[in-house]
Coordinates of C-alpha atoms and ligand atoms in Angstrom, one line a residue:
M1 CA -41.3 -21.4 -68.4
L2 CA -41.9 -18.0 -69.9
R3 CA -39.5 -16.6 -72.5
V4 CA -39.5 -12.8 -72.6
A5 CA -37.6 -10.5 -74.9
V6 CA -36.9 -7.0 -73.6
V7 CA -35.9 -4.6 -76.4
G8 CA -33.5 -2.0 -75.2
S9 CA -30.9 -2.3 -72.4
G10 CA -31.1 1.2 -70.9
P11 CA -32.5 1.7 -67.4
S12 CA -36.1 0.9 -68.4
G13 CA -35.1 -2.4 -70.1
C14 CA -32.8 -3.4 -67.2
Y15 CA -35.4 -2.6 -64.6
T16 CA -38.0 -4.5 -66.6
A17 CA -35.7 -7.6 -66.8
Q18 CA -35.0 -7.3 -63.1
S19 CA -38.6 -7.0 -62.0
L20 CA -39.5 -10.1 -64.2
V21 CA -36.8 -12.4 -62.8
E22 CA -37.3 -11.2 -59.3
R23 CA -41.0 -11.8 -59.3
D24 CA -41.3 -15.0 -61.3
P25 CA -38.8 -17.9 -60.9
E26 CA -40.0 -19.4 -64.2
V27 CA -39.1 -16.4 -66.4
H28 CA -36.1 -16.2 -68.7
V29 CA -35.3 -12.9 -70.3
D30 CA -33.2 -11.9 -73.3
V31 CA -32.3 -8.2 -73.3
L32 CA -31.7 -7.2 -76.9
D33 CA -30.0 -4.0 -77.9
R34 CA -29.2 -2.4 -81.3
L35 CA -25.7 -1.5 -80.0
P36 CA -23.0 -4.0 -78.9
C37 CA -22.9 -2.1 -75.6
P38 CA -25.6 -2.2 -72.9
F39 CA -27.0 0.6 -70.6
G40 CA -28.6 3.0 -73.1
L41 CA -28.7 6.5 -71.9
V42 CA -26.7 5.7 -68.8
R43 CA -23.8 5.1 -71.1
Y44 CA -24.7 7.4 -73.9
G45 CA -26.7 10.2 -72.2
V46 CA -25.5 10.8 -68.6
A47 CA -22.8 13.4 -68.8
P48 CA -19.3 12.0 -68.4
D49 CA -18.5 14.2 -65.4
H50 CA -21.5 12.8 -63.5
E51 CA -19.6 9.8 -62.2
K52 CA -22.1 9.1 -59.4
I53 CA -25.1 8.7 -61.8
K54 CA -22.9 6.8 -64.2
S55 CA -22.0 4.4 -61.4
L56 CA -25.6 3.2 -61.7
Q57 CA -24.2 1.0 -64.5
G58 CA -23.0 -1.3 -61.7
N59 CA -26.6 -2.0 -60.7
L60 CA -27.8 -2.5 -64.3
R61 CA -24.8 -4.8 -64.8
T62 CA -25.9 -7.0 -62.0
V63 CA -29.3 -7.4 -63.7
L64 CA -27.7 -8.4 -67.0
E65 CA -25.5 -10.9 -65.3
H66 CA -28.4 -12.6 -63.6
D67 CA -28.5 -16.3 -64.5
R68 CA -31.9 -16.0 -66.1
V69 CA -31.1 -12.9 -68.0
R70 CA -29.1 -12.9 -71.3
F71 CA -27.7 -9.8 -73.0
L72 CA -27.8 -9.9 -76.8
G73 CA -26.2 -6.8 -78.4
G74 CA -26.1 -5.8 -82.0
V75 CA -29.7 -6.9 -82.6
Q76 CA -31.7 -4.2 -84.5
V77 CA -35.5 -4.7 -84.1
G78 CA -37.6 -3.0 -86.9
G79 CA -36.4 -0.8 -89.7
P80 CA -35.2 -1.9 -93.2
D81 CA -32.3 -4.1 -91.9
G82 CA -33.8 -5.1 -88.6
L83 CA -35.7 -8.1 -87.3
P84 CA -39.4 -7.5 -88.0
V85 CA -41.5 -7.0 -84.9
E86 CA -43.8 -9.8 -86.1
R87 CA -40.8 -12.2 -86.3
L88 CA -39.6 -11.3 -82.9
R89 CA -43.1 -11.9 -81.5
E90 CA -43.0 -15.5 -82.8
M91 CA -39.7 -16.2 -81.0
Y92 CA -40.9 -15.2 -77.5
H93 CA -44.0 -15.6 -75.3
A94 CA -43.9 -11.8 -74.7
V95 CA -41.9 -8.8 -75.9
V96 CA -41.4 -5.6 -73.9
Y97 CA -40.2 -2.6 -75.9
C98 CA -38.0 -0.3 -73.8
V99 CA -36.6 1.7 -76.7
G100 CA -36.7 5.1 -75.1
A101 CA -37.0 8.3 -77.1
A102 CA -34.4 8.2 -79.7
T103 CA -34.6 11.6 -81.3
D104 CA -35.0 15.3 -80.4
R105 CA -37.9 17.7 -80.7
H106 CA -37.7 20.4 -83.3
L107 CA -38.2 24.1 -82.9
G108 CA -39.8 24.6 -86.3
I109 CA -38.2 28.1 -86.8
P110 CA -36.2 29.5 -89.7
G111 CA -32.5 28.8 -89.6
E112 CA -32.8 25.6 -87.5
E113 CA -30.9 23.6 -90.1
L114 CA -28.0 26.1 -90.5
P115 CA -24.4 24.8 -90.0
G116 CA -23.6 25.4 -86.3
S117 CA -27.1 24.6 -85.1
W118 CA -27.4 21.2 -83.5
S119 CA -29.7 19.3 -81.3
A120 CA -28.3 18.8 -77.8
T121 CA -28.7 15.1 -78.5
E122 CA -26.2 15.2 -81.3
F123 CA -23.7 17.1 -79.1
V124 CA -24.2 14.7 -76.2
S125 CA -23.8 11.7 -78.4
W126 CA -20.5 13.0 -79.7
Y127 CA -18.9 13.5 -76.3
S128 CA -20.5 10.3 -75.1
A129 CA -18.8 8.3 -77.9
H130 CA -22.1 7.1 -79.4
P131 CA -21.0 5.1 -82.5
D132 CA -23.6 6.9 -84.7
A133 CA -22.3 10.3 -83.8
G134 CA -19.8 12.2 -85.9
D135 CA -17.2 14.7 -85.1
E136 CA -19.0 17.7 -86.6
G137 CA -16.5 20.3 -85.5
F138 CA -19.0 21.6 -83.0
L139 CA -16.6 24.0 -81.3
R140 CA -14.7 25.3 -84.3
D141 CA -14.3 29.1 -84.1
V142 CA -17.0 29.3 -81.3
R143 CA -16.7 32.0 -78.7
S144 CA -20.4 32.3 -77.8
A145 CA -22.9 29.5 -77.7
V146 CA -26.7 29.6 -77.2
V147 CA -28.4 26.7 -75.5
I148 CA -32.2 26.8 -76.1
G149 CA -34.2 25.3 -73.3
V150 CA -33.8 25.1 -69.5
G151 CA -34.1 21.4 -68.7
N152 CA -31.4 19.2 -67.2
V153 CA -30.0 18.3 -70.7
A154 CA -29.5 22.0 -71.3
V155 CA -27.6 22.3 -67.9
D156 CA -25.5 19.3 -68.9
V157 CA -24.4 20.7 -72.3
A158 CA -23.8 24.2 -70.9
R159 CA -21.6 22.7 -68.2
M160 CA -19.6 20.6 -70.6
L161 CA -19.0 23.7 -72.8
V162 CA -17.2 25.4 -70.0
R163 CA -15.4 22.5 -68.4
G164 CA -11.6 22.5 -68.8
A165 CA -9.2 19.7 -69.8
G166 CA -8.2 19.0 -66.2
E167 CA -11.8 18.2 -65.3
L168 CA -12.5 16.2 -68.4
R169 CA -9.4 14.1 -68.5
P170 CA -10.5 11.7 -65.7
T171 CA -13.8 11.0 -67.5
D172 CA -14.3 8.2 -70.1
M173 CA -14.9 10.8 -72.8
P174 CA -13.4 9.8 -76.2
Q175 CA -10.0 11.4 -76.9
G176 CA -11.3 13.5 -79.9
A177 CA -14.0 15.1 -77.9
L178 CA -11.6 15.7 -74.9
D179 CA -9.1 17.4 -77.2
A180 CA -11.8 19.6 -78.9
L181 CA -13.4 20.7 -75.6
A182 CA -10.0 21.3 -74.0
A183 CA -9.0 23.5 -76.9
S184 CA -12.3 25.3 -77.0
A185 CA -12.3 29.1 -77.1
V186 CA -15.9 29.4 -75.8
T187 CA -16.2 32.2 -73.2
D188 CA -20.0 32.7 -73.1
V189 CA -22.8 30.2 -72.9
H190 CA -26.3 31.7 -72.9
M191 CA -29.0 29.3 -71.7
V192 CA -32.4 30.6 -72.6
G193 CA -35.9 29.7 -71.4
R194 CA -39.1 30.8 -73.1
R195 CA -41.1 30.9 -69.9
G196 CA -40.1 32.2 -66.4
P197 CA -37.5 31.0 -64.0
T198 CA -40.0 29.2 -61.8
Q199 CA -41.2 27.2 -64.8
A200 CA -37.7 26.0 -65.7
R201 CA -37.4 22.2 -65.8
F202 CA -33.9 21.8 -64.3
T203 CA -33.5 20.3 -60.9
T204 CA -31.8 22.2 -58.1
K205 CA -28.8 19.9 -57.7
E206 CA -27.9 20.2 -61.4
L207 CA -28.6 23.9 -61.4
R208 CA -26.4 24.6 -58.3
E209 CA -23.5 22.6 -59.8
L210 CA -23.1 25.4 -62.5
G211 CA -22.2 27.8 -59.7
G212 CA -19.2 25.6 -58.6
L213 CA -17.5 25.4 -62.0
P214 CA -13.9 26.6 -62.0
R215 CA -13.1 29.9 -63.9
T216 CA -16.8 30.4 -64.6
R217 CA -19.4 32.8 -63.3
V218 CA -23.2 32.3 -63.6
T219 CA -25.1 35.5 -64.4
V220 CA -28.8 36.1 -64.0
D221 CA -30.6 39.3 -64.8
P222 CA -32.6 40.5 -61.8
A223 CA -35.2 41.9 -64.2
D224 CA -36.0 38.4 -65.5
L225 CA -36.7 37.3 -61.9
A226 CA -38.8 40.4 -61.2
L227 CA -41.0 39.6 -64.2
D228 CA -41.9 36.3 -62.7
P229 CA -44.9 36.8 -60.5
A230 CA -43.9 33.8 -58.3
F231 CA -40.9 35.7 -57.1
A232 CA -43.1 38.1 -55.1
D233 CA -43.7 35.3 -52.5
L234 CA -41.3 32.3 -52.9
S235 CA -42.8 30.6 -49.8
A236 CA -46.0 29.9 -51.8
L237 CA -44.0 27.8 -54.3
P238 CA -43.6 24.0 -54.2
A239 CA -40.3 23.1 -52.6
A240 CA -38.4 22.1 -55.8
Q241 CA -39.3 25.4 -57.6
R242 CA -38.6 27.4 -54.5
R243 CA -35.1 26.0 -54.2
N244 CA -34.4 26.8 -57.9
A245 CA -35.6 30.3 -57.3
E246 CA -33.4 30.8 -54.3
V247 CA -30.3 29.6 -56.2
L248 CA -31.2 32.0 -59.1
R249 CA -31.8 34.9 -56.8
G250 CA -28.4 34.3 -55.2
W251 CA -26.7 34.6 -58.6
A252 CA -28.7 37.6 -59.6
E253 CA -27.7 39.4 -56.3
A254 CA -24.0 38.3 -56.4
P255 CA -21.4 41.0 -57.0
H256 CA -19.9 40.9 -60.5
E257 CA -16.4 39.5 -60.8
D258 CA -14.3 38.9 -63.9
T259 CA -14.0 35.3 -64.9
E260 CA -12.6 33.6 -68.0
R261 CA -16.0 32.0 -68.8
R262 CA -19.6 32.9 -68.2
I263 CA -22.9 31.0 -68.2
D264 CA -25.7 33.5 -68.7
L265 CA -29.2 32.3 -67.7
R266 CA -32.0 34.2 -69.4
F267 CA -35.7 33.8 -69.2
F268 CA -38.9 35.0 -71.0
R269 CA -37.3 34.7 -74.4
R270 CA -38.9 32.6 -77.2
P271 CA -36.6 31.7 -80.1
V272 CA -38.1 32.9 -83.4
E273 CA -35.2 32.6 -85.9
I274 CA -31.6 31.4 -86.1
L275 CA -29.8 34.1 -88.1
A276 CA -27.0 33.4 -90.6
E277 CA -23.6 35.0 -90.9
N278 CA -21.4 33.8 -93.7
G279 CA -23.6 30.8 -94.3
R280 CA -23.4 29.7 -90.7
V281 CA -25.1 30.4 -87.4
G282 CA -24.4 34.0 -86.4
A283 CA -27.1 34.8 -83.8
V284 CA -30.4 33.7 -82.4
R285 CA -33.4 36.1 -82.5
F286 CA -35.7 35.8 -79.5
E287 CA -39.0 37.5 -78.9
R288 CA -39.3 38.8 -75.4
T289 CA -42.3 37.2 -73.6
A290 CA -44.4 38.0 -70.6
P291 CA -46.3 35.8 -68.1
D292 CA -49.9 35.2 -69.1
G293 CA -51.0 34.5 -65.5
H294 CA -51.6 30.8 -66.2
G295 CA -48.1 29.4 -66.3
G296 CA -47.7 30.3 -70.0
V297 CA -46.4 33.3 -71.8
T298 CA -47.5 35.7 -74.5
G299 CA -45.3 37.5 -77.0
T300 CA -44.5 41.2 -76.5
G301 CA -43.5 42.0 -80.1
R302 CA -40.1 43.1 -78.8
Y303 CA -37.1 41.2 -80.2
E304 CA -33.5 40.7 -79.1
D305 CA -30.6 39.0 -81.0
V306 CA -28.0 37.0 -79.1
P307 CA -24.8 36.5 -81.1
A308 CA -23.6 32.9 -81.2
Q309 CA -21.5 30.7 -83.4
L310 CA -23.0 27.5 -81.9
V311 CA -26.6 26.8 -81.1
L312 CA -27.6 23.7 -79.1
R313 CA -31.4 23.1 -79.2
S314 CA -32.2 21.4 -75.9
V315 CA -36.0 21.2 -76.0
G316 CA -36.6 17.6 -75.2
Y317 CA -36.4 14.1 -76.6
R318 CA -39.0 12.5 -78.9
G319 CA -40.0 8.8 -79.3
V320 CA -39.6 7.3 -82.7
A321 CA -42.1 5.0 -84.4
L322 CA -41.0 1.4 -84.7
E323 CA -42.3 -0.3 -87.8
G324 CA -44.9 -2.8 -87.0
L325 CA -45.9 -1.2 -83.7
P326 CA -48.7 1.3 -83.2
F327 CA -47.5 4.9 -82.5
D328 CA -49.1 8.1 -81.2
A329 CA -47.2 10.7 -83.2
A330 CA -48.5 13.6 -81.2
A331 CA -47.2 12.1 -77.9
G332 CA -44.2 10.3 -79.4
T333 CA -45.2 7.2 -77.5
V334 CA -46.7 3.7 -78.2
P335 CA -50.4 3.7 -77.1
N336 CA -50.7 1.4 -74.0
T337 CA -52.7 0.8 -70.9
E338 CA -50.6 -0.1 -67.9
G339 CA -47.8 -1.1 -70.3
R340 CA -50.0 -3.4 -72.5
I341 CA -49.6 -2.2 -76.1
L342 CA -53.0 -1.2 -77.6
R343 CA -53.7 -2.1 -81.2
D344 CA -56.8 -0.3 -82.4
G345 CA -57.7 0.3 -78.8
T346 CA -57.4 -3.3 -77.7
A347 CA -54.5 -4.8 -75.7
S348 CA -52.4 -6.9 -78.0
P349 CA -51.5 -10.2 -76.4
G350 CA -47.8 -10.5 -75.4
E351 CA -46.7 -7.0 -76.5
Y352 CA -45.7 -4.4 -73.8
V353 CA -43.8 -1.1 -73.4
S354 CA -41.9 0.5 -70.6
G355 CA -39.9 3.7 -70.0
W356 CA -39.9 6.8 -72.2
I357 CA -41.6 5.0 -75.2
K358 CA -44.5 4.2 -72.8
R359 CA -44.9 7.5 -70.9
G360 CA -42.8 10.2 -72.8
P361 CA -39.3 11.6 -72.1
T362 CA -39.7 12.7 -68.5
G363 CA -38.4 11.8 -65.1
V364 CA -35.0 10.7 -63.8
I365 CA -33.5 7.3 -64.1
G366 CA -35.2 6.0 -61.0
T367 CA -38.6 6.9 -62.4
N368 CA -38.2 3.9 -64.7
R369 CA -38.4 1.5 -61.7
P370 CA -42.1 1.9 -60.9
C371 CA -42.8 2.3 -64.6
A372 CA -41.2 -1.1 -65.3
K373 CA -43.0 -2.6 -62.3
E374 CA -46.4 -1.6 -63.6
T375 CA -45.6 -3.2 -67.0
V376 CA -44.3 -6.4 -65.4
T377 CA -47.4 -6.6 -63.3
S378 CA -49.5 -6.5 -66.4
L379 CA -47.3 -9.1 -68.2
L380 CA -47.3 -11.6 -65.3
A381 CA -51.1 -11.3 -65.0
D382 CA -51.3 -12.3 -68.6
A383 CA -48.6 -15.0 -68.3
P384 CA -50.8 -18.1 -68.0
A385 CA -52.4 -17.3 -71.4
L386 CA -49.1 -16.3 -73.0
A387 CA -47.2 -19.5 -71.8
S388 CA -49.6 -21.7 -73.7
R389 CA -48.2 -20.6 -77.0
E390 CA -45.3 -22.7 -78.6
V391 CA -42.1 -20.8 -78.9
P392 CA -38.6 -22.0 -79.7
Q393 CA -36.7 -23.5 -76.8
D394 CA -33.8 -21.0 -77.6
P395 CA -34.4 -18.1 -80.0
L396 CA -30.7 -17.8 -80.8
P397 CA -30.7 -20.2 -83.8
A398 CA -33.8 -18.4 -85.2
L399 CA -32.0 -15.1 -84.8
R400 CA -29.0 -16.4 -86.6
A401 CA -31.2 -17.9 -89.4
A402 CA -32.6 -14.3 -89.7
G403 CA -29.0 -13.1 -90.5
I404 CA -28.3 -11.7 -87.0
D405 CA -25.2 -12.6 -85.1
P406 CA -25.7 -11.1 -81.6
V407 CA -22.9 -9.8 -79.5
P408 CA -23.2 -11.8 -76.3
W409 CA -22.2 -10.6 -72.8
P410 CA -18.5 -11.8 -73.1
G411 CA -18.4 -9.6 -76.3
W412 CA -19.4 -6.6 -74.2
L413 CA -16.8 -7.5 -71.5
A414 CA -14.2 -7.6 -74.3
I415 CA -15.2 -4.0 -75.2
E416 CA -14.8 -3.0 -71.6
R417 CA -11.3 -4.5 -71.6
A418 CA -10.4 -2.7 -74.8
E419 CA -11.6 0.6 -73.3
S420 CA -9.4 0.1 -70.2
E421 CA -6.4 -0.7 -72.4
L422 CA -7.0 2.4 -74.6
G423 CA -7.2 4.5 -71.4
A424 CA -3.9 3.0 -70.1
R425 CA -2.2 3.7 -73.5
L426 CA -3.4 7.3 -73.4
G427 CA -2.4 7.8 -69.7
R428 CA -6.1 8.1 -68.7
N429 CA -8.7 6.0 -67.0
V430 CA -11.1 4.1 -69.1
V431 CA -11.6 5.8 -72.5
K432 CA -14.7 4.9 -74.6
L433 CA -14.4 3.4 -78.1
A434 CA -16.2 5.7 -80.4
D435 CA -17.0 3.9 -83.7
W436 CA -18.8 0.8 -84.9
D437 CA -15.8 -0.9 -86.4
T438 CA -13.6 -0.6 -83.2
L439 CA -16.5 -1.7 -81.0
L440 CA -17.4 -4.7 -83.1
G441 CA -13.7 -5.6 -83.6
A442 CA -13.2 -5.6 -79.8
A443 CA -16.4 -7.6 -79.2
R444 CA -15.6 -10.3 -81.8
A445 CA -12.0 -10.6 -80.8
N446 CA -13.0 -12.0 -77.4
Ligands
LIG1 P1 -37.1 18.8 -70.5 O1 -36.9 18.6 -69.0 O2 -38.5 18.5 -71.0 O3 -36.8 20.4 -70.8 C1 -37.0 20.8 -72.1 C2 -36.9 22.3 -72.1 O4 -37.1 22.8 -73.5 C3 -37.9 23.1 -71.3 O5 -37.3 24.2 -70.7 C4 -38.9 23.5 -72.3 O6 -39.6 24.7 -72.0 C5 -38.0 23.8 -73.5 N1 -38.7 23.9 -74.7 C6 -39.5 22.9 -75.3 N2 -40.0 23.3 -76.5 C7 -39.5 24.6 -76.7 C8 -39.5 25.5 -77.8 N3 -40.3 25.2 -78.9 N4 -38.9 26.7 -77.6 C9 -38.1 26.9 -76.5 N5 -38.0 26.1 -75.5 C10 -38.7 24.9 -75.6 O7 -36.1 17.9 -71.4 P2 -34.6 17.5 -71.2 O8 -33.8 18.6 -70.6 O9 -34.3 17.0 -72.6 O10 -34.6 16.3 -70.2 C11 -35.3 15.1 -70.5 C12 -35.5 14.3 -69.2 O11 -34.2 13.8 -68.8 C13 -35.9 15.2 -68.0 O12 -36.8 14.4 -67.2 C14 -34.7 15.5 -67.2 O13 -34.8 15.8 -65.9 C15 -33.9 14.2 -67.5 N6 -32.5 14.4 -67.3 C16 -32.0 14.3 -66.0 C17 -30.6 14.6 -65.8 C18 -30.1 14.5 -64.4 O14 -30.8 14.1 -63.5 N7 -28.9 14.9 -64.1 C19 -29.8 14.9 -66.8 C20 -30.3 15.0 -68.1 C21 -31.7 14.7 -68.3 P3 -41.2 24.6 -71.5 O15 -41.1 24.1 -70.1 O16 -41.7 26.0 -71.7 O17 -41.9 23.6 -72.4

């Protein structure tokens, strides 16, 4: 029998556990998570109005309910209060780290830390009820918002900023975020890319959705499209970029109509400074850029200020070093070969990675399946050597001895019940619990 710990219960952790138990009838897997709730970014990153993607939780749930898989929530690995990596390693034949990319990339420009300037991750965590997120008054006195970056997260936050109460109420968004978004006075959201429209990272389905939002018009300046050399012949572009370009061209050519809210997509503008007004964000200064002919851009020395009371920096996630594991700070990943963690260039027996901490924060949820499969192939090839090491029959007593009292699967089910009850009390569907005390209270009351 092989005992494996998977650290992280997001898509990459669940797909890793699934691949392990499907491919080896002798494997038992504990899926550990810092939070008492499973599913990682499917619960705390996928936008609440994307019910179809959120329904993937059903598939991940099946994995965690497998009879050779056990969910153990509330287990922090690494860090000052966490279980040391070395200790965890002693408890299992193998450990697979699927800890994702827990923080955001920084712009490194003046004004980035001004009140009113937030990472998209902070904003997403708030409306997704992440227990570490605070109600920062994101929308207070905001009429105009700037979203920096043109990836799918930027599209998500732009969309959430213009959604109305009627559309948000059926979601599982916490009541505080729903009330704040419903009362929001935001009329203009400017989503700004530093390169050209055909280099944007959003996918067509997500982009197109912006055009169908009630009371909202999407505006695109035809001059931004004309500046992109690829627009001269869209047929030469790869299909995904061509589809994006066609959607953008449709908006650029659409007749102007008056709407309550606007999403303004701009390109060829590089953020250089966030400007203050009365000690808070007042505008973002962009340098106009021009294509350099190789997919990049060069500065033109011309600047433009876009007024905004809220800035959401949506320029990608970043992996965080886990104490006791090697880390490539430039890439934000754990060095590995086919999922085997490399210590000083050599594969470390019994230590693996999968998901964003292995390959960086790119790809959709499904990308984690082949990624997990590759790591599991490496692990199972190593299994004969790993299984010869003595490990505890059941690591739970050792975890408890280390001062950790994990939240088991029934604890999570109790949280789910509490969220249904809260929804019923508020006259809504399921409503997420948004703070540590309430989550743990519900879990322990089961
Ligand atoms: P992303 O796709 O990497 O996009 C990041 C954006 O930030 C790019 O437009 C990038 O521009 C820009 N950027 C980076 N550094 C910048 C800087 N210093 N100044 C200005 N702009 C800068 O990241 P993401 O949007 O966070 O998404 C992460 C992953 O999750 C992606 O794979 C995404 O598809 C996925 N996701 C999927 C969905 C969905 O399927 N519905 C939803 C959310 C997220 P450059 O290209 O010029 O670097």
